[in-house]
Every structure is written in C-alpha cells, then in structure tokens.
Amino acid sequence: IHRMIVGIVKKQGNFKTILDVGCGNGLLGELLIKQNNRVFGVDIHEEKVKRCCEKGIIATRIANKCHLPDSTDSFELVTCCEVLEHLTEPDKMAREIKRVLRSNGLFIATVPNMYDIKTRLAFLIGKWSKITYGANLGHIRFFSKKTFRKLVEDEGFVIEKCISTGFASYLPRLFGGLCYIFALGNRLKKQKMFQDFNILLGKVFGWTSLGGGLFIVARKK
C-alpha cells in the first residue's frame, strides 16, 4: 500500500505539505520524505510520535481521535491508512481531513475489506472471520467497498479511484515461498517481488470487492 501511495505522489508531482493521520512508526512518512516532501504526522501514541520525529516527520500526539490540531486549508495531501476502522465516528475524521486539506487537495485512505472473498467463505461455513473476537485488532467499524465510498462521498470528496487490494495475502506462504525461490534467498528481493505481484493483482482484480483491503483516492473540490 505504501508503494502505491508513493507512486501516486510521484505521478501527481511532489507535495510540499503532507499530513499522515495515524502516522504510527513513520514507515509511510519516511518514504514520502525521501521524495522531497515535507511530512507532518499525528498519532495517539507518544512513543510512535517520538519515532516519527527521529525520522524527520513533524509529528504531534493527539488525544482526541476525531480532531486534528492543524489549521484549515493546511495540506496538499492527507493520508489515512488503516485508521478509520478503529474510530467510533470515522465520518468526523473524514470531515476533519477535508477541513485541513487545501482546495483541490488529495485524500488517500485505506481500510480492511469486511467483504473480501476469504471472509465471505468463512461466513458460509461458520468459521473464524474478521469480526470474531480476538481477530480484528481493535477494529470497531467494518467497511464494504460501497460503504467506504459512501463515507468519503458523504463528506463532499470526489472519488478518483476506489479499488480492493491485498489479493496475494490470501496465500502468503505459497506466494512468499515462490518469491523467495526466484529471489535466490535474498529477503529484500523476495519482499519486492511479493509486493510487485500484490500490486499487479490489485491492478487486474481491483475493480472487484474481493481483495483483503480497500484503497481510495479522493479530491477536495
């Protein structure tokens, strides 16, 4: 997902001001800084904010999960990856993101797909699924492709892309093992090959709603 975002940033041209909502340990922010962008971040975890600052991200800890401390019209791009599913009111966060975005600014967001093919099959036979206690890593909101689009569109964004992703993650041992063989045991090459294959599958099958994740690119008008 991070490579997809970096690719979009490259195509759009470098952004001077980027905000990463839920910046975590700064993995995405660090990649964006390497593209000569000025990256800001917010997170609720103090330790993660410190790690981001060490990587050159201008990070701030926030206590209110649905309020951003930044001024209106501050950023050209806002990313929000694997965050909205943890919020009681994700619509309020989407509204806040729109507020801090400049006119014509870009919003990129990802969430897990509740209706991926693996979960659909699990429901049919009554097995472990994404909403089983202990399996959802604190997720309290569950999205389909349709409801994710609705969340973003209801806040006034114009969606430019909405796809499902993460198809290779269904069989990580098989694909990971094959990539490791073709990479001749080189872990970095293996990781890149696995990511490339995952991105390829997303391009081919992203129009479906069956991938493990959902990826939206939207613009503030």
mmCIF file of C-alpha atoms in Angstrom:
data_model
loop_
_atom_site.group_PDB
_atom_site.id
_atom_site.type_symbol
_atom_site.label_atom_id
_atom_site.label_comp_id
_atom_site.label_asym_id
_atom_site.label_seq_id
_atom_site.Cartn_x
_atom_site.Cartn_y
_atom_site.Cartn_z
ATOM 1 C CA ILE A 1 0.000 0.000 0.000
ATOM 2 C CA HIS A 2 2.814 2.401 0.879
ATOM 3 C CA ARG A 3 4.429 1.846 -2.509
ATOM 4 C CA MET A 4 1.116 2.558 -4.218
ATOM 5 C CA ILE A 5 0.812 5.840 -2.330
ATOM 6 C CA VAL A 6 4.380 6.853 -3.157
ATOM 7 C CA GLY A 7 3.675 6.051 -6.805
ATOM 8 C CA ILE A 8 0.603 8.292 -6.804
ATOM 9 C CA VAL A 9 2.585 11.117 -5.212
ATOM 10 C CA LYS A 10 5.240 10.800 -7.919
ATOM 11 C CA LYS A 11 2.639 10.967 -10.684
ATOM 12 C CA GLN A 12 0.924 13.983 -9.136
ATOM 13 C CA GLY A 13 4.207 15.784 -8.575
ATOM 14 C CA ASN A 14 5.813 16.264 -5.192
ATOM 15 C CA PHE A 15 3.656 17.766 -2.456
ATOM 16 C CA LYS A 16 5.170 20.410 -0.207
ATOM 17 C CA THR A 17 2.884 19.640 2.720
ATOM 18 C CA ILE A 18 1.625 16.160 3.590
ATOM 19 C CA LEU A 19 -0.226 15.018 6.708
ATOM 20 C CA ASP A 20 -0.191 11.349 7.687
ATOM 21 C CA VAL A 21 -3.116 10.674 10.040
ATOM 22 C CA GLY A 22 -2.219 7.741 12.280
ATOM 23 C CA CYS A 23 1.451 8.022 11.356
ATOM 24 C CA GLY A 24 2.421 5.030 13.513
ATOM 25 C CA ASN A 25 6.148 4.297 13.386
ATOM 26 C CA GLY A 26 6.614 6.539 10.351
ATOM 27 C CA LEU A 27 7.045 3.894 7.655
ATOM 28 C CA LEU A 28 4.987 5.804 5.083
ATOM 29 C CA GLY A 29 6.183 9.226 6.192
ATOM 30 C CA GLU A 30 9.814 8.184 5.836
ATOM 31 C CA LEU A 31 9.223 7.089 2.236
ATOM 32 C CA LEU A 32 7.466 10.364 1.422
ATOM 33 C CA ILE A 33 10.287 12.432 2.946
ATOM 34 C CA LYS A 34 12.710 10.679 0.589
ATOM 35 C CA GLN A 35 10.654 12.150 -2.266
ATOM 36 C CA ASN A 36 11.467 15.666 -1.007
ATOM 37 C CA ASN A 37 8.095 16.242 0.645
ATOM 38 C CA ARG A 38 7.541 17.976 3.982
ATOM 39 C CA VAL A 39 5.668 15.421 6.054
ATOM 40 C CA PHE A 40 3.610 16.016 9.191
ATOM 41 C CA GLY A 41 2.006 13.302 11.288
ATOM 42 C CA VAL A 42 -0.477 12.769 14.103
ATOM 43 C CA ASP A 43 -0.947 9.741 16.330
ATOM 44 C CA ILE A 44 -2.379 8.923 19.748
ATOM 45 C CA HIS A 45 0.729 7.006 20.892
ATOM 46 C CA GLU A 46 3.550 9.054 22.392
ATOM 47 C CA GLU A 47 6.274 6.501 21.619
ATOM 48 C CA LYS A 48 5.286 6.277 17.979
ATOM 49 C CA VAL A 49 5.269 10.060 17.683
ATOM 50 C CA LYS A 50 8.831 10.121 19.052
ATOM 51 C CA ARG A 51 9.958 7.526 16.498
ATOM 52 C CA CYS A 52 8.424 9.593 13.707
ATOM 53 C CA CYS A 53 10.220 12.726 14.878
ATOM 54 C CA GLU A 54 13.503 10.805 14.815
ATOM 55 C CA LYS A 55 12.846 10.062 11.145
ATOM 56 C CA GLY A 56 12.300 13.710 10.268
ATOM 57 C CA ILE A 57 8.498 13.686 10.379
ATOM 58 C CA ILE A 58 6.934 16.683 12.124
ATOM 59 C CA ALA A 59 4.732 14.565 14.357
ATOM 60 C CA THR A 60 2.275 15.512 17.090
ATOM 61 C CA ARG A 61 0.423 13.435 19.648
ATOM 62 C CA ILE A 62 -3.346 13.933 19.705
ATOM 63 C CA ALA A 63 -5.739 12.922 22.465
ATOM 64 C CA ASN A 64 -8.996 13.370 20.550
ATOM 65 C CA LYS A 65 -9.253 10.711 17.842
ATOM 66 C CA CYS A 66 -11.631 12.800 15.739
ATOM 67 C CA HIS A 67 -9.966 16.217 15.962
ATOM 68 C CA LEU A 68 -6.875 17.379 14.107
ATOM 69 C CA PRO A 69 -4.865 20.226 15.670
ATOM 70 C CA ASP A 70 -3.929 21.738 12.321
ATOM 71 C CA SER A 71 -5.331 24.877 10.731
ATOM 72 C CA THR A 72 -7.910 24.846 7.943
ATOM 73 C CA ASP A 73 -6.531 24.501 4.393
ATOM 74 C CA SER A 74 -3.048 23.477 5.605
ATOM 75 C CA PHE A 75 -2.116 20.457 3.473
ATOM 76 C CA GLU A 76 -1.958 19.440 -0.167
ATOM 77 C CA LEU A 77 -2.239 15.739 0.650
ATOM 78 C CA VAL A 78 -3.617 13.805 3.624
ATOM 79 C CA THR A 79 -3.104 10.058 4.051
ATOM 80 C CA CYS A 80 -5.082 7.924 6.493
ATOM 81 C CA CYS A 81 -4.073 4.261 6.325
ATOM 82 C CA GLU A 82 -5.752 1.570 8.447
ATOM 83 C CA VAL A 83 -7.159 4.130 10.898
ATOM 84 C CA LEU A 84 -10.851 4.749 10.181
ATOM 85 C CA GLU A 85 -11.842 1.219 11.195
ATOM 86 C CA HIS A 86 -10.617 1.984 14.748
ATOM 87 C CA LEU A 87 -12.795 5.075 15.239
ATOM 88 C CA THR A 88 -16.279 5.280 16.725
ATOM 89 C CA GLU A 89 -17.063 8.182 14.389
ATOM 90 C CA PRO A 90 -14.986 7.813 11.211
ATOM 91 C CA ASP A 91 -17.212 10.351 9.460
ATOM 92 C CA LYS A 92 -15.963 13.052 11.834
ATOM 93 C CA MET A 93 -12.355 12.219 10.999
ATOM 94 C CA ALA A 94 -13.141 12.373 7.272
ATOM 95 C CA ARG A 95 -14.718 15.789 7.889
ATOM 96 C CA GLU A 96 -11.634 16.953 9.779
ATOM 97 C CA ILE A 97 -9.384 15.725 6.976
ATOM 98 C CA LYS A 98 -11.414 17.710 4.477
ATOM 99 C CA ARG A 99 -11.121 20.791 6.694
ATOM 100 C CA VAL A 100 -7.310 20.701 6.836
ATOM 101 C CA LEU A 101 -6.950 19.932 3.118
ATOM 102 C CA ARG A 102 -6.438 22.763 0.686
ATOM 103 C CA SER A 103 -8.812 23.216 -2.221
ATOM 104 C CA ASN A 104 -8.162 20.502 -4.823
ATOM 105 C CA GLY A 105 -6.090 18.626 -2.229
ATOM 106 C CA LEU A 106 -5.796 14.850 -2.345
ATOM 107 C CA PHE A 107 -7.067 12.391 0.268
ATOM 108 C CA ILE A 108 -5.751 8.801 0.263
ATOM 109 C CA ALA A 109 -7.259 6.284 2.683
ATOM 110 C CA THR A 110 -7.210 2.537 3.267
ATOM 111 C CA VAL A 111 -9.302 0.226 5.441
ATOM 112 C CA PRO A 112 -9.675 -3.561 5.725
ATOM 113 C CA ASN A 113 -12.358 -5.014 3.474
ATOM 114 C CA MET A 114 -15.053 -6.742 5.505
ATOM 115 C CA TYR A 115 -16.405 -8.426 2.374
ATOM 116 C CA ASP A 116 -13.253 -9.941 0.914
ATOM 117 C CA ILE A 117 -13.538 -13.413 -0.569
ATOM 118 C CA LYS A 118 -11.878 -15.100 2.408
ATOM 119 C CA THR A 119 -14.388 -13.636 4.885
ATOM 120 C CA ARG A 120 -17.353 -14.418 2.635
ATOM 121 C CA LEU A 121 -16.327 -18.069 2.500
ATOM 122 C CA ALA A 122 -15.689 -18.168 6.262
ATOM 123 C CA PHE A 123 -19.198 -16.891 6.942
ATOM 124 C CA LEU A 124 -20.708 -19.596 4.755
ATOM 125 C CA ILE A 125 -19.202 -22.367 6.841
ATOM 126 C CA GLY A 126 -19.325 -20.562 10.194
ATOM 127 C CA LYS A 127 -15.572 -20.321 10.715
ATOM 128 C CA TRP A 128 -13.219 -17.679 12.177
ATOM 129 C CA SER A 129 -13.680 -14.326 10.480
ATOM 130 C CA LYS A 130 -12.661 -10.684 10.728
ATOM 131 C CA ILE A 131 -15.397 -9.878 13.220
ATOM 132 C CA THR A 132 -14.630 -12.805 15.524
ATOM 133 C CA TYR A 133 -13.463 -11.633 18.951
ATOM 134 C CA GLY A 134 -9.673 -11.591 19.022
ATOM 135 C CA ALA A 135 -9.287 -11.450 15.254
ATOM 136 C CA ASN A 136 -9.953 -7.800 14.473
ATOM 137 C CA LEU A 137 -7.086 -5.980 16.215
ATOM 138 C CA GLY A 138 -9.364 -3.375 17.773
ATOM 139 C CA HIS A 139 -11.487 -2.748 14.705
ATOM 140 C CA ILE A 140 -14.904 -1.338 15.624
ATOM 141 C CA ARG A 141 -16.091 -0.225 12.178
ATOM 142 C CA PHE A 142 -16.364 -2.618 9.237
ATOM 143 C CA PHE A 143 -16.459 -1.454 5.625
ATOM 144 C CA SER A 144 -17.513 -2.816 2.282
ATOM 145 C CA LYS A 145 -16.416 -1.133 -0.921
ATOM 146 C CA LYS A 146 -19.837 0.509 -1.155
ATOM 147 C CA THR A 147 -19.945 1.824 2.421
ATOM 148 C CA PHE A 148 -16.340 3.053 2.240
ATOM 149 C CA ARG A 149 -17.182 5.050 -0.877
ATOM 150 C CA LYS A 150 -20.281 6.418 0.827
ATOM 151 C CA LEU A 151 -18.305 7.552 3.889
ATOM 152 C CA VAL A 152 -15.916 9.559 1.708
ATOM 153 C CA GLU A 153 -18.539 10.915 -0.707
ATOM 154 C CA ASP A 154 -20.884 11.971 2.108
ATOM 155 C CA GLU A 155 -18.202 14.376 3.331
ATOM 156 C CA GLY A 156 -18.065 16.047 -0.087
ATOM 157 C CA PHE A 157 -14.998 14.412 -1.624
ATOM 158 C CA VAL A 158 -14.869 13.447 -5.287
ATOM 159 C CA ILE A 159 -13.531 9.902 -5.612
ATOM 160 C CA GLU A 160 -10.913 9.365 -8.311
ATOM 161 C CA LYS A 161 -10.108 5.728 -7.528
ATOM 162 C CA CYS A 162 -11.647 3.052 -5.339
ATOM 163 C CA ILE A 163 -10.222 -0.459 -5.586
ATOM 164 C CA SER A 164 -9.765 -3.580 -3.475
ATOM 165 C CA THR A 165 -6.202 -4.694 -2.773
ATOM 166 C CA GLY A 166 -4.196 -7.376 -0.989
ATOM 167 C CA PHE A 167 -5.035 -10.404 -3.117
ATOM 168 C CA ALA A 168 -1.656 -12.113 -2.624
ATOM 169 C CA SER A 169 -2.185 -12.065 1.140
ATOM 170 C CA TYR A 170 -4.691 -14.925 0.798
ATOM 171 C CA LEU A 171 -1.825 -17.372 0.261
ATOM 172 C CA PRO A 172 1.227 -15.647 1.792
ATOM 173 C CA ARG A 173 3.173 -18.852 2.384
ATOM 174 C CA LEU A 174 2.733 -20.042 -1.191
ATOM 175 C CA PHE A 175 3.484 -16.712 -2.884
ATOM 176 C CA GLY A 176 6.125 -15.784 -0.327
ATOM 177 C CA GLY A 177 7.853 -19.124 -0.814
ATOM 178 C CA LEU A 178 7.838 -18.808 -4.598
ATOM 179 C CA CYS A 179 9.188 -15.258 -4.407
ATOM 180 C CA TYR A 180 11.943 -16.428 -2.040
ATOM 181 C CA ILE A 181 12.958 -19.126 -4.530
ATOM 182 C CA PHE A 182 13.011 -16.757 -7.507
ATOM 183 C CA ALA A 183 14.903 -14.160 -5.455
ATOM 184 C CA LEU A 184 17.580 -16.820 -4.716
ATOM 185 C CA GLY A 185 17.156 -16.366 -0.981
ATOM 186 C CA ASN A 186 17.580 -12.584 -0.977
ATOM 187 C CA ARG A 187 14.987 -11.281 1.508
ATOM 188 C CA LEU A 188 14.803 -7.741 0.097
ATOM 189 C CA LYS A 189 14.319 -9.036 -3.446
ATOM 190 C CA LYS A 190 11.752 -11.528 -2.159
ATOM 191 C CA GLN A 191 9.814 -8.746 -0.409
ATOM 192 C CA LYS A 192 9.872 -6.551 -3.526
ATOM 193 C CA MET A 193 8.715 -9.410 -5.753
ATOM 194 C CA PHE A 194 5.859 -10.210 -3.372
ATOM 195 C CA GLN A 195 4.817 -6.547 -3.307
ATOM 196 C CA ASP A 196 5.057 -6.254 -7.099
ATOM 197 C CA PHE A 197 2.857 -9.308 -7.509
ATOM 198 C CA ASN A 198 0.348 -7.975 -4.994
ATOM 199 C CA ILE A 199 0.195 -4.634 -6.828
ATOM 200 C CA LEU A 200 -0.244 -6.441 -10.159
ATOM 201 C CA LEU A 201 -3.157 -8.477 -8.787
ATOM 202 C CA GLY A 202 -4.694 -5.256 -7.471
ATOM 203 C CA LYS A 203 -4.499 -3.680 -10.922
ATOM 204 C CA VAL A 204 -6.111 -6.726 -12.531
ATOM 205 C CA PHE A 205 -8.770 -7.522 -9.913
ATOM 206 C CA GLY A 206 -9.060 -4.237 -8.028
ATOM 207 C CA TRP A 207 -12.388 -3.451 -9.698
ATOM 208 C CA THR A 208 -13.915 -6.309 -7.684
ATOM 209 C CA SER A 209 -14.802 -6.051 -3.994
ATOM 210 C CA LEU A 210 -12.945 -9.268 -3.090
ATOM 211 C CA GLY A 211 -9.487 -8.069 -2.019
ATOM 212 C CA GLY A 212 -8.362 -8.025 1.606
ATOM 213 C CA GLY A 213 -8.192 -4.223 1.754
ATOM 214 C CA LEU A 214 -9.858 -1.150 0.263
ATOM 215 C CA PHE A 215 -7.960 1.804 -1.226
ATOM 216 C CA ILE A 216 -9.479 5.191 -2.041
ATOM 217 C CA VAL A 217 -8.058 8.267 -3.708
ATOM 218 C CA ALA A 218 -10.345 11.307 -3.462
ATOM 219 C CA ARG A 219 -10.088 15.042 -4.039
ATOM 220 C CA LYS A 220 -11.447 18.032 -2.173
ATOM 221 C CA LYS A 221 -13.350 20.303 -4.528
#
